[in-house]
Amino acid sequence: MTEPLAAPQPALRAHRPEISAAKARRWGAFYYAEQVLRVMKGYSWSIVMYSVGQPVAYLFAMGVGLATLVDSGNAAFGGVSYLAFIAPALLVSAAVMTAANEFTFPVMDGFKWRRIYYGPHASPLTPQQIAAGQIMAVTLRLLLQSAIYFAAVALFGASPSGWGWAGILVATLTGLAFGLPLMAYSASITEDKGQFALVMRFIVMPLFLFSGTFFPLENLPPAVRWVGWISPIWHGTELGRVLSFGYHEAPLLTILHIAVLGGLAALGWLLTRRRFALRMGQ
Amino acid sequence: MHNEAILPSGTMTAHRPPGVVISAANLTKTYGDVAAVDGITFSVPAGESFGLLGPNGAGKSTTMKMIGGVTRRTSGNLSIMGLDPDTHGPEVRAHLGVVPQQDNLDEELRVRDNLLVYGRYFGLPMSYLKPKADELLEFAQLTDKAKSKVDALSGGMKRRLTIARSLINEPRILLLDEPTTGLDPQARHILWDRLFRLKEQGVTLILTTHYMDEAEQLCDRLIVVDKGRIMAEGSPAQLIREHSTREVVELRFGSERNAAIASRLEGIGDRLEVLPDRVLMYAHDGESALEQVSARGLRPLTSLVRRSSLEDVFLRLTGRSLVD
Ligand SMILES: Nc1ncnc2c1ncn2[C@@H]1O[C@H](COP(=O)(O)OP(=O)(O)O)[C@@H](O)[C@H]1O
Ligand SMILES: [Mg+2]
C-alpha cells in the first residue's frame, strides 16, 4: 500500500451551532466536569499523596499509638478494636475536609479571583451545568480518595465486615452533604474577608471533634450532644460503622442517617444551582 | 471555503429580516437606580463590522453581555440570529465567539489546552479540535507558545489567545469588548490585522472601543453611545461629515492663555472648542484658517492641522472627550 503523499488536507469544519447547542444542553455538565478534572490532573500527584499519606498517618497514630491506651473491645466501641471503631469516622472526616476545600476556594476563584466561570459562561453551557460539572468532578475525587483511604483501612485490618467498602460511598455522600450547602454559601460571597478560614476553624473542626469521631456521642455531656445530631459527619460516621462492623443501632436511625445526608446534599445542590444562575445572569 | 451560507437556515432562525443577524429594540438594563443601558435600538446585517464607541461607563460592556446571552435585559427586545437570548441562551451562545473586556483564560492550563477545553464546551470532538487549535495558534502567532502556561504570556499574547479561543467554534459572529485596551501600539496593530482577516472572511464583528482610531480602522458602521443612550449612528465618514468639519486646527497658547485668546479667534472657521490644554478650531480648510490666525497677529506655541476624527464627533455630541 502506498500512502498518497501530501494528500489535500480536508477542510476543518466545526459542526453547526445548532448541534453545539443541542450537545451542550444534553452533556454540558459533563463537559465542564471534564475541564475541572483536567485542571486537577495538573496536581494529581499531590492529590494522590494527600489521599494516601493522610490515612496512613492517622491510622498509624490512632491504631498503633492511641489504641494501646484505649481499652480495646470496650463495649462502648461496639465490641471491636479501637482502630476499627474510629476508621469509618476517619474515612468520613477526610472526605468532609476535602469537600470543605474543593467547594470553597475554587468557587471564589470561579466568581471572583480569576473569574474562571465566566469563560464557560459565554459558551453554550448554562450556570447550572457549570455548578453540576464542578460537583461531579469533586464527587469523583471524593470517590477516589475514599477508595484509597478504605484500602489503607483494610490493610490495617480495621474493616471486619464484608460491607466495609460501602463506606467509600458513605464518605463521598457525607462529603457532599457537608460540601454542597457550603458551595451555595461560597457562591454567595462577593467580598473575601477570610470567611473560609472561619468555616474551617469554627465549623469543620468542632464537627470533626464532636461528631462521635473518637468516642461515642453518648460520652459527651448532653448539652453538646446536639452538635453530633446536626452534623453530617456524625450521620456518615454512624452509617459507616453499621456497614463496617455491624454497629448496633435502631434500623430507623440508619434510615435517618441516609435521609439526612441525602437531604442535605440535595438541598445544597438546589441552592447552589440557584445561586450560580442568579449570580451569572446579572 | 468561507463563503458558505453565512446564515444557517433552519427552524431556529425564523422571524427576522433577511441578512440581519442582531437586532435590538429599546434594549434596557438597569442596576438598581442606574440605567446602564437606556433604551438603545440598532440592527446589524451579516458580515458588517459594527462598533459601539463611547467613554467608560457608557454601557458598552453591558450591551455586549446582553447580546452574548450572559446578562438578562431589563426590558426591550433583543434577537440574535432570530433567537431570544433569554429563552435560547445556549443556542445564541453557540453562534457566537466572545472576547470579553477582561480576559478569563484558564491560567492553570497550557496555552493550547485552553483552546481544546473551550472547544469541548461546544461539544466539538477532539479529532476536530486538535488540528483546529494548531491552526488558531498559528493565526494568533502563538504557535511557539503552545505549551507555555498562560500566566507566562504578555498582555498582547493573552488577548490574541482569547481571540483564538473565541474562534474555536468557527463563529460567524464575533463579539469583541475593547479588544486592544491596555495594549502597546505594536500589539494593537497585530490584533487589528487579525481582525481585518476575519472581516474579510465574512465574520460579523461587533466591537466596543473608546479609541476613535480603532473605530475608524475597523468599523463599517458604529453607534456613539454615552450614558446608555445612542448619540449618533453612521459610518465613521458619515459621522464626521455630519457632526464635524473636514479639518481641525489644534492651537496651543499655553495652558493659562488658551481661554483668554479664544475670544480673539472668533469668526475664523466654523466653530471653536476650548479645552484646558488647547483650542480646537473646526474649519473646512485648516491651512487657510491657520493663516487667518497669523493675520490677526496671534502666535500659538504649537499649531497642527489635521483631519477631523471621531474624537471630534464625540466632543461635539457630548461636550466631553472620549478618553479621560
Ligand atoms: N454588575 C453591575 N452592577 C452594578 N452596576 C453596574 C454593573 N455593571 C455595570 N454597571 C454600571 O453600568 C454602567 C455601564 O457600565 P459598562 O457597561 O461596564 O460601561 P462601559 O463598558 O461602556 O465602560 C456603569 O455606570 C457601571 O458602573
Ligand atoms: Mg466596558
XYZ file of C-alpha atoms in Angstrom, chain A residues 11-25 31-32 34-35 38-39 43 109 114-116 118-127 280-282, chain B residues 1 8-9 12 29 31 70-72 87-88 90-91 93-95 98 102 104 106-109 113 117-118 120-124 126 128 131-132 135 165 169-170:
78
model
C -11.148 21.398 5.293
C -11.647 21.596 9.024
C -15.221 22.294 9.797
C -16.888 22.741 13.136
C -20.342 21.322 13.392
C -23.193 23.787 13.146
C -24.165 25.989 16.094
C -27.467 24.134 16.398
C -25.536 20.949 17.057
C -23.244 22.666 19.591
C -26.283 23.924 21.444
C -28.073 20.585 21.405
C -24.960 18.778 22.620
C -24.309 21.338 25.328
C -27.886 21.171 26.548
C -18.070 18.933 29.533
C -17.418 21.171 32.489
C -14.009 17.219 32.133
C -12.393 20.631 32.408
C -8.168 18.281 33.554
C -7.096 21.022 35.953
C -1.833 18.487 40.564
C -11.759 31.524 42.062
C -9.594 34.570 38.417
C -13.190 34.570 37.180
C -12.795 31.108 35.727
C -17.006 33.445 33.030
C -15.172 31.718 30.187
C -17.543 28.753 30.000
C -20.404 31.069 30.859
C -20.019 32.680 27.430
C -20.140 29.246 25.783
C -23.354 27.258 25.341
C -23.047 25.925 28.904
C -25.521 27.179 31.494
C -24.570 28.308 35.010
C -24.103 34.694 36.466
C -27.256 36.152 34.954
C -26.781 39.627 36.405
C -14.264 27.770 1.893
C -27.709 28.865 8.686
C -31.263 28.172 7.703
C -34.468 28.215 14.935
C -30.588 47.285 31.527
C -28.818 48.077 38.038
C -24.835 36.160 29.701
C -26.774 39.056 31.196
C -30.535 39.307 31.176
C -35.088 31.800 26.273
C -32.452 30.307 23.963
C -27.267 28.019 24.743
C -28.428 28.334 21.119
C -24.114 31.454 22.586
C -23.397 28.560 20.227
C -23.498 31.051 17.342
C -16.806 36.193 22.589
C -11.436 41.123 30.955
C -10.746 34.956 31.590
C -7.665 29.331 32.423
C -4.279 30.207 33.856
C -3.748 26.733 35.229
C -3.871 25.196 31.779
C -5.204 23.254 26.280
C -11.062 22.778 26.728
C -13.106 25.656 25.349
C -15.294 20.898 24.348
C -17.953 23.254 25.736
C -19.382 23.284 22.212
C -19.363 19.508 22.098
C -16.691 19.562 19.427
C -11.011 16.141 19.748
C -11.606 18.423 15.068
C -5.829 20.423 14.301
C -8.124 23.441 14.750
C -4.461 26.379 13.105
C -10.271 30.781 21.825
C -16.301 27.004 17.163
C -15.907 28.911 13.871
